[in-house]
Amino acid sequence: MGSLIFHGHACFEVHADGHRIIFDPFLSDNPTADVRPDELDKIDAILLTHGHGDHVGDAFEIAKRDGATVVAPFELAQFCTKKQGVKAHAMHIGGAWEFPFGRAKMVIAFHGGGVEADEEGIYTTSPCGYLTSIGGKSIYHAGDTALTLEMQLLEGQVDIMLAPIGDNFTMGIEDAVRAVGFVKPEVVIPMHWGTFDLIDVDPNEFVEKVNGAADACVLQPGEAYVW
Ligand code: NI
Ligand code: MN
């Protein structure tokens, strides 16, 4: 039993087995978010895919309020501890760790690695995706990424894929459909669409083009996928 709630953009909250984690909590400045950070229930861990503002979002405020651990690529984790004073667990691409909520493996994403608010520019890192086991499901949050051949390595390992479709900064619909073909998840949920004009694509077009290759499920902010 578990649930995955979409809060808009690339933010998903997962509850399962008494644990509550959140990916990329961009809420306060997200015009499509359905909640404010102070309305969230207590979060155990915050998984960040990269340091851009539309992903780090309210991570530090939530981490301070709840004593939550921020999980992030090494350099971004250093920024969290040294510059923001929050607890962080550093990882890097290819590595996995058993957390109290389940196992998380950091996987490749092709994107920019700068960290917003890093004035010295010394915390630039590799962005990532996460393959996360929680509540008996394997969830792949692809982060912000281009289509990559490396996604083929995930075939057979993913129940629920969270795929960016918005184009311009990440995969667009056609590449995201190819990514579904590489990963072959049971369920795919589109993300990183509709937040800003530059990524205003129609998620229903994605569903049509996936054409049954996976169960494509569009969530609006505030809606949940439950298992
Ligand atoms: Ni980004
Ligand atoms: Mn982004």
PDB file of C-alpha atoms and ligand atoms in Angstrom:
ATOM      1  CA  MET A   1       0.000   0.000   0.000  1.00  0.00           C
ATOM      2  CA  GLY A   2       1.236   3.414  -0.849  1.00  0.00           C
ATOM      3  CA  SER A   3       0.367   6.661  -2.529  1.00  0.00           C
ATOM      4  CA  LEU A   4       2.155   9.054  -4.804  1.00  0.00           C
ATOM      5  CA  ILE A   5       0.747  12.582  -4.795  1.00  0.00           C
ATOM      6  CA  PHE A   6       1.614  15.022  -7.583  1.00  0.00           C
ATOM      7  CA  HIS A   7       2.109  18.600  -6.381  1.00  0.00           C
ATOM      8  CA  GLY A   8       2.847  20.071  -9.818  1.00  0.00           C
ATOM      9  CA  HIS A   9       6.037  20.384 -11.913  1.00  0.00           C
ATOM     10  CA  ALA A  10       8.466  17.624 -10.766  1.00  0.00           C
ATOM     11  CA  CYS A  11       7.251  17.418  -7.161  1.00  0.00           C
ATOM     12  CA  PHE A  12       5.846  14.121  -5.913  1.00  0.00           C
ATOM     13  CA  GLU A  13       5.165  13.125  -2.312  1.00  0.00           C
ATOM     14  CA  VAL A  14       5.201   9.401  -1.541  1.00  0.00           C
ATOM     15  CA  HIS A  15       3.667   7.812   1.560  1.00  0.00           C
ATOM     16  CA  ALA A  16       4.166   4.160   2.259  1.00  0.00           C
ATOM     17  CA  ASP A  17       4.882   1.924   5.253  1.00  0.00           C
ATOM     18  CA  GLY A  18       4.648   4.875   7.641  1.00  0.00           C
ATOM     19  CA  HIS A  19       7.266   6.864   5.742  1.00  0.00           C
ATOM     20  CA  ARG A  20       6.788  10.070   3.823  1.00  0.00           C
ATOM     21  CA  ILE A  21       9.267  11.357   1.272  1.00  0.00           C
ATOM     22  CA  ILE A  22       9.141  14.130  -1.289  1.00  0.00           C
ATOM     23  CA  PHE A  23      10.923  14.686  -4.601  1.00  0.00           C
ATOM     24  CA  ASP A  24      11.902  18.184  -5.795  1.00  0.00           C
ATOM     25  CA  PRO A  25       9.578  20.249  -3.548  1.00  0.00           C
ATOM     26  CA  PHE A  26       9.054  23.343  -5.708  1.00  0.00           C
ATOM     27  CA  LEU A  27       5.907  24.719  -4.098  1.00  0.00           C
ATOM     28  CA  SER A  28       5.963  28.386  -2.964  1.00  0.00           C
ATOM     29  CA  ASP A  29       7.033  29.778  -6.333  1.00  0.00           C
ATOM     30  CA  ASN A  30       5.211  27.188  -8.410  1.00  0.00           C
ATOM     31  CA  PRO A  31       2.059  28.706  -9.919  1.00  0.00           C
ATOM     32  CA  THR A  32       0.520  25.227 -10.330  1.00  0.00           C
ATOM     33  CA  ALA A  33       1.290  23.768  -6.881  1.00  0.00           C
ATOM     34  CA  ASP A  34      -1.722  22.603  -4.860  1.00  0.00           C
ATOM     35  CA  VAL A  35      -0.082  22.984  -1.427  1.00  0.00           C
ATOM     36  CA  ARG A  36       2.212  25.323   0.437  1.00  0.00           C
ATOM     37  CA  PRO A  37       5.227  23.793   2.142  1.00  0.00           C
ATOM     38  CA  ASP A  38       3.767  24.524   5.601  1.00  0.00           C
ATOM     39  CA  GLU A  39       0.670  22.466   4.700  1.00  0.00           C
ATOM     40  CA  LEU A  40       2.668  19.279   4.152  1.00  0.00           C
ATOM     41  CA  ASP A  41       2.603  16.551   6.786  1.00  0.00           C
ATOM     42  CA  LYS A  42       5.930  15.681   8.394  1.00  0.00           C
ATOM     43  CA  ILE A  43       8.473  14.663   5.745  1.00  0.00           C
ATOM     44  CA  ASP A  44      11.266  12.137   6.480  1.00  0.00           C
ATOM     45  CA  ALA A  45      13.428  12.684   3.418  1.00  0.00           C
ATOM     46  CA  ILE A  46      13.674  15.120   0.530  1.00  0.00           C
ATOM     47  CA  LEU A  47      15.185  13.749  -2.673  1.00  0.00           C
ATOM     48  CA  LEU A  48      16.665  16.394  -4.973  1.00  0.00           C
ATOM     49  CA  THR A  49      17.480  15.599  -8.594  1.00  0.00           C
ATOM     50  CA  HIS A  50      19.554  18.745  -9.158  1.00  0.00           C
ATOM     51  CA  GLY A  51      20.202  22.275  -7.964  1.00  0.00           C
ATOM     52  CA  HIS A  52      17.915  24.344 -10.191  1.00  0.00           C
ATOM     53  CA  GLY A  53      15.425  26.548  -8.385  1.00  0.00           C
ATOM     54  CA  ASP A  54      12.385  24.749  -9.801  1.00  0.00           C
ATOM     55  CA  HIS A  55      13.602  21.547  -8.086  1.00  0.00           C
ATOM     56  CA  VAL A  56      15.292  22.655  -4.847  1.00  0.00           C
ATOM     57  CA  GLY A  57      12.278  24.915  -4.240  1.00  0.00           C
ATOM     58  CA  ASP A  58      11.309  24.806  -0.548  1.00  0.00           C
ATOM     59  CA  ALA A  59      13.633  21.930   0.375  1.00  0.00           C
ATOM     60  CA  PHE A  60      15.585  23.833   3.036  1.00  0.00           C
ATOM     61  CA  GLU A  61      12.492  25.176   4.784  1.00  0.00           C
ATOM     62  CA  ILE A  62      10.943  21.690   4.907  1.00  0.00           C
ATOM     63  CA  ALA A  63      14.223  20.099   6.046  1.00  0.00           C
ATOM     64  CA  LYS A  64      14.540  22.612   8.897  1.00  0.00           C
ATOM     65  CA  ARG A  65      10.928  22.277   9.992  1.00  0.00           C
ATOM     66  CA  ASP A  66      10.899  18.468  10.021  1.00  0.00           C
ATOM     67  CA  GLY A  67      14.547  17.568  10.583  1.00  0.00           C
ATOM     68  CA  ALA A  68      14.257  15.769   7.244  1.00  0.00           C
ATOM     69  CA  THR A  69      17.324  14.470   5.445  1.00  0.00           C
ATOM     70  CA  VAL A  70      18.048  15.940   2.031  1.00  0.00           C
ATOM     71  CA  VAL A  71      19.328  13.304  -0.395  1.00  0.00           C
ATOM     72  CA  ALA A  72      21.314  14.848  -3.246  1.00  0.00           C
ATOM     73  CA  PRO A  73      24.321  14.454  -5.550  1.00  0.00           C
ATOM     74  CA  PHE A  74      27.518  15.038  -3.541  1.00  0.00           C
ATOM     75  CA  GLU A  75      28.220  18.672  -4.433  1.00  0.00           C
ATOM     76  CA  LEU A  76      24.614  19.746  -3.928  1.00  0.00           C
ATOM     77  CA  ALA A  77      24.572  17.856  -0.608  1.00  0.00           C
ATOM     78  CA  GLN A  78      27.682  19.822   0.409  1.00  0.00           C
ATOM     79  CA  PHE A  79      25.843  23.048  -0.415  1.00  0.00           C
ATOM     80  CA  CYS A  80      22.924  21.885   1.758  1.00  0.00           C
ATOM     81  CA  THR A  81      25.105  21.223   4.804  1.00  0.00           C
ATOM     82  CA  LYS A  82      27.707  24.002   4.436  1.00  0.00           C
ATOM     83  CA  LYS A  83      25.524  26.821   3.125  1.00  0.00           C
ATOM     84  CA  GLN A  84      22.051  25.954   4.387  1.00  0.00           C
ATOM     85  CA  GLY A  85      22.775  24.083   7.612  1.00  0.00           C
ATOM     86  CA  VAL A  86      20.494  21.158   6.868  1.00  0.00           C
ATOM     87  CA  LYS A  87      21.128  17.430   7.215  1.00  0.00           C
ATOM     88  CA  ALA A  88      22.077  15.891   3.883  1.00  0.00           C
ATOM     89  CA  HIS A  89      22.978  12.455   2.597  1.00  0.00           C
ATOM     90  CA  ALA A  90      25.427  12.720  -0.294  1.00  0.00           C
ATOM     91  CA  MET A  91      25.390  10.131  -3.056  1.00  0.00           C
ATOM     92  CA  HIS A  92      26.515   9.960  -6.643  1.00  0.00           C
ATOM     93  CA  ILE A  93      25.489   8.475  -9.949  1.00  0.00           C
ATOM     94  CA  GLY A  94      25.392   4.678  -9.881  1.00  0.00           C
ATOM     95  CA  GLY A  95      25.332   4.388  -6.112  1.00  0.00           C
ATOM     96  CA  ALA A  96      22.477   3.084  -3.976  1.00  0.00           C
ATOM     97  CA  TRP A  97      21.749   3.307  -0.256  1.00  0.00           C
ATOM     98  CA  GLU A  98      19.236   1.678   2.098  1.00  0.00           C
ATOM     99  CA  PHE A  99      17.336   4.462   3.826  1.00  0.00           C
ATOM    100  CA  PRO A 100      14.679   3.893   6.514  1.00  0.00           C
ATOM    101  CA  PHE A 101      12.014   4.455   3.828  1.00  0.00           C
ATOM    102  CA  GLY A 102      13.599   2.066   1.326  1.00  0.00           C
ATOM    103  CA  ARG A 103      16.406   1.844  -1.190  1.00  0.00           C
ATOM    104  CA  ALA A 104      17.339   4.725  -3.466  1.00  0.00           C
ATOM    105  CA  LYS A 105      19.744   4.480  -6.374  1.00  0.00           C
ATOM    106  CA  MET A 106      21.029   7.546  -8.141  1.00  0.00           C
ATOM    107  CA  VAL A 107      20.908   7.219 -11.926  1.00  0.00           C
ATOM    108  CA  ILE A 108      22.017   9.304 -14.884  1.00  0.00           C
ATOM    109  CA  ALA A 109      20.137  12.385 -16.080  1.00  0.00           C
ATOM    110  CA  PHE A 110      21.486  14.636 -18.856  1.00  0.00           C
ATOM    111  CA  HIS A 111      20.903  18.240 -17.847  1.00  0.00           C
ATOM    112  CA  GLY A 112      22.556  21.299 -16.242  1.00  0.00           C
ATOM    113  CA  GLY A 113      24.285  20.955 -12.895  1.00  0.00           C
ATOM    114  CA  GLY A 114      24.501  24.490 -11.490  1.00  0.00           C
ATOM    115  CA  VAL A 115      23.124  25.121  -8.009  1.00  0.00           C
ATOM    116  CA  GLU A 116      20.801  28.095  -7.592  1.00  0.00           C
ATOM    117  CA  ALA A 117      22.052  30.512  -4.892  1.00  0.00           C
ATOM    118  CA  ASP A 118      25.603  29.087  -5.111  1.00  0.00           C
ATOM    119  CA  GLU A 119      27.274  32.451  -5.529  1.00  0.00           C
ATOM    120  CA  GLU A 120      30.790  31.013  -5.708  1.00  0.00           C
ATOM    121  CA  GLY A 121      29.800  28.487  -8.374  1.00  0.00           C
ATOM    122  CA  ILE A 122      31.685  25.699  -6.594  1.00  0.00           C
ATOM    123  CA  TYR A 123      28.822  23.289  -5.958  1.00  0.00           C
ATOM    124  CA  THR A 124      27.984  22.534  -9.587  1.00  0.00           C
ATOM    125  CA  THR A 125      27.214  18.840  -9.917  1.00  0.00           C
ATOM    126  CA  SER A 126      25.831  16.088 -12.114  1.00  0.00           C
ATOM    127  CA  PRO A 127      22.067  16.117 -12.087  1.00  0.00           C
ATOM    128  CA  CYS A 128      20.405  12.754 -11.461  1.00  0.00           C
ATOM    129  CA  GLY A 129      17.313  10.625 -11.472  1.00  0.00           C
ATOM    130  CA  TYR A 130      16.315   8.196  -8.699  1.00  0.00           C
ATOM    131  CA  LEU A 131      15.287   4.573  -8.765  1.00  0.00           C
ATOM    132  CA  THR A 132      13.502   4.247  -5.431  1.00  0.00           C
ATOM    133  CA  SER A 133      11.991   1.186  -3.757  1.00  0.00           C
ATOM    134  CA  ILE A 134       9.217   2.134  -1.387  1.00  0.00           C
ATOM    135  CA  GLY A 135       6.005   0.427  -0.311  1.00  0.00           C
ATOM    136  CA  GLY A 136       6.725  -2.580  -2.515  1.00  0.00           C
ATOM    137  CA  LYS A 137       7.013  -0.483  -5.695  1.00  0.00           C
ATOM    138  CA  SER A 138       9.971   0.671  -7.699  1.00  0.00           C
ATOM    139  CA  ILE A 139       9.569   4.323  -8.660  1.00  0.00           C
ATOM    140  CA  TYR A 140      11.866   5.959 -11.227  1.00  0.00           C
ATOM    141  CA  HIS A 141      11.902   9.763 -10.982  1.00  0.00           C
ATOM    142  CA  ALA A 142      13.840  10.701 -14.120  1.00  0.00           C
ATOM    143  CA  GLY A 143      14.647  14.255 -12.987  1.00  0.00           C
ATOM    144  CA  ASP A 144      15.203  16.833 -15.707  1.00  0.00           C
ATOM    145  CA  THR A 145      16.767  14.917 -18.551  1.00  0.00           C
ATOM    146  CA  ALA A 146      17.187  14.363 -22.230  1.00  0.00           C
ATOM    147  CA  LEU A 147      16.369  10.982 -23.692  1.00  0.00           C
ATOM    148  CA  THR A 148      19.414   8.801 -22.996  1.00  0.00           C
ATOM    149  CA  LEU A 149      20.405   5.302 -24.047  1.00  0.00           C
ATOM    150  CA  GLU A 150      21.267   4.668 -20.390  1.00  0.00           C
ATOM    151  CA  MET A 151      17.537   4.441 -19.698  1.00  0.00           C
ATOM    152  CA  GLN A 152      17.666   1.014 -21.366  1.00  0.00           C
ATOM    153  CA  LEU A 153      19.600  -0.214 -18.314  1.00  0.00           C
ATOM    154  CA  LEU A 154      16.459   0.298 -16.219  1.00  0.00           C
ATOM    155  CA  GLU A 155      14.316  -2.061 -18.279  1.00  0.00           C
ATOM    156  CA  GLY A 156      12.581  -4.575 -16.039  1.00  0.00           C
ATOM    157  CA  GLN A 157      13.323  -2.635 -12.855  1.00  0.00           C
ATOM    158  CA  VAL A 158      10.613   0.030 -12.839  1.00  0.00           C
ATOM    159  CA  ASP A 159       6.961  -0.146 -11.785  1.00  0.00           C
ATOM    160  CA  ILE A 160       6.176   3.575 -11.912  1.00  0.00           C
ATOM    161  CA  MET A 161       8.106   6.000 -14.138  1.00  0.00           C
ATOM    162  CA  LEU A 162       7.866   9.765 -13.622  1.00  0.00           C
ATOM    163  CA  ALA A 163       8.913  11.274 -16.944  1.00  0.00           C
ATOM    164  CA  PRO A 164       9.453  14.910 -17.966  1.00  0.00           C
ATOM    165  CA  ILE A 165       7.566  15.761 -21.173  1.00  0.00           C
ATOM    166  CA  GLY A 166       7.626  19.574 -21.309  1.00  0.00           C
ATOM    167  CA  ASP A 167      10.311  20.009 -23.983  1.00  0.00           C
ATOM    168  CA  ASN A 168      12.680  23.020 -24.173  1.00  0.00           C
ATOM    169  CA  PHE A 169      14.560  22.126 -20.932  1.00  0.00           C
ATOM    170  CA  THR A 170      13.998  18.342 -20.979  1.00  0.00           C
ATOM    171  CA  MET A 171      12.622  15.604 -23.178  1.00  0.00           C
ATOM    172  CA  GLY A 172       9.549  16.574 -25.139  1.00  0.00           C
ATOM    173  CA  ILE A 173       6.637  14.249 -25.771  1.00  0.00           C
ATOM    174  CA  GLU A 174       8.180  12.251 -28.605  1.00  0.00           C
ATOM    175  CA  ASP A 175      11.420  11.552 -26.763  1.00  0.00           C
ATOM    176  CA  ALA A 176       9.526  10.770 -23.557  1.00  0.00           C
ATOM    177  CA  VAL A 177       7.525   8.171 -25.480  1.00  0.00           C
ATOM    178  CA  ARG A 178      10.817   6.627 -26.664  1.00  0.00           C
ATOM    179  CA  ALA A 179      12.033   6.685 -23.041  1.00  0.00           C
ATOM    180  CA  VAL A 180       8.970   4.665 -22.038  1.00  0.00           C
ATOM    181  CA  GLY A 181       9.970   2.182 -24.735  1.00  0.00           C
ATOM    182  CA  PHE A 182      13.446   1.934 -23.196  1.00  0.00           C
ATOM    183  CA  VAL A 183      12.356   1.577 -19.557  1.00  0.00           C
ATOM    184  CA  LYS A 184       9.142  -0.427 -20.105  1.00  0.00           C
ATOM    185  CA  PRO A 185       7.480   0.561 -16.810  1.00  0.00           C
ATOM    186  CA  GLU A 186       4.065  -0.682 -15.782  1.00  0.00           C
ATOM    187  CA  VAL A 187       2.800   2.876 -15.242  1.00  0.00           C
ATOM    188  CA  VAL A 188       4.130   6.210 -16.525  1.00  0.00           C
ATOM    189  CA  ILE A 189       3.140   9.593 -15.102  1.00  0.00           C
ATOM    190  CA  PRO A 190       4.154  12.731 -17.035  1.00  0.00           C
ATOM    191  CA  MET A 191       5.764  15.664 -15.192  1.00  0.00           C
ATOM    192  CA  HIS A 192       7.523  18.985 -15.911  1.00  0.00           C
ATOM    193  CA  TRP A 193       4.649  20.209 -18.106  1.00  0.00           C
ATOM    194  CA  GLY A 194       2.303  23.186 -17.906  1.00  0.00           C
ATOM    195  CA  THR A 195       4.105  25.115 -15.163  1.00  0.00           C
ATOM    196  CA  PHE A 196       5.424  27.859 -17.451  1.00  0.00           C
ATOM    197  CA  ASP A 197       4.697  28.935 -21.040  1.00  0.00           C
ATOM    198  CA  LEU A 198       7.949  27.352 -22.248  1.00  0.00           C
ATOM    199  CA  ILE A 199       6.798  23.881 -21.159  1.00  0.00           C
ATOM    200  CA  ASP A 200       3.100  24.210 -21.880  1.00  0.00           C
ATOM    201  CA  VAL A 201       2.482  20.903 -23.661  1.00  0.00           C
ATOM    202  CA  ASP A 202      -0.630  18.732 -23.554  1.00  0.00           C
ATOM    203  CA  PRO A 203      -0.121  15.637 -21.375  1.00  0.00           C
ATOM    204  CA  ASN A 204      -3.038  13.922 -23.123  1.00  0.00           C
ATOM    205  CA  GLU A 205      -1.009  13.973 -26.344  1.00  0.00           C
ATOM    206  CA  PHE A 206       1.662  12.033 -24.422  1.00  0.00           C
ATOM    207  CA  VAL A 207      -0.935   9.482 -23.281  1.00  0.00           C
ATOM    208  CA  GLU A 208      -2.119   9.010 -26.882  1.00  0.00           C
ATOM    209  CA  LYS A 209       1.415   8.521 -28.171  1.00  0.00           C
ATOM    210  CA  VAL A 210       2.391   6.052 -25.429  1.00  0.00           C
ATOM    211  CA  ASN A 211      -0.467   4.109 -26.985  1.00  0.00           C
ATOM    212  CA  GLY A 212      -0.679   1.383 -24.375  1.00  0.00           C
ATOM    213  CA  ALA A 213       3.071   0.659 -24.162  1.00  0.00           C
ATOM    214  CA  ALA A 214       2.580   1.444 -20.450  1.00  0.00           C
ATOM    215  CA  ASP A 215      -0.403   2.553 -18.421  1.00  0.00           C
ATOM    216  CA  ALA A 216      -0.029   6.334 -18.904  1.00  0.00           C
ATOM    217  CA  CYS A 217      -1.702   8.244 -16.133  1.00  0.00           C
ATOM    218  CA  VAL A 218      -2.001  12.051 -16.093  1.00  0.00           C
ATOM    219  CA  LEU A 219      -2.182  13.497 -12.587  1.00  0.00           C
ATOM    220  CA  GLN A 220      -3.265  17.081 -11.971  1.00  0.00           C
ATOM    221  CA  PRO A 221      -1.677  18.842  -8.975  1.00  0.00           C
ATOM    222  CA  GLY A 222      -3.259  17.409  -5.817  1.00  0.00           C
ATOM    223  CA  GLU A 223      -4.151  14.069  -7.429  1.00  0.00           C
ATOM    224  CA  ALA A 224      -2.629  10.786  -6.291  1.00  0.00           C
ATOM    225  CA  TYR A 225      -1.753   7.429  -7.781  1.00  0.00           C
ATOM    226  CA  VAL A 226      -2.542   4.808  -5.149  1.00  0.00           C
ATOM    227  CA  TRP A 227      -1.541   1.139  -4.994  1.00  0.00           C
TER     228      TRP A 227
HETATM  229 NI    NI B   1      16.519  21.860 -14.295  1.00  0.00          NI
HETATM  230 MN    MN B   2      13.319  21.828 -14.193  1.00  0.00          MN
END
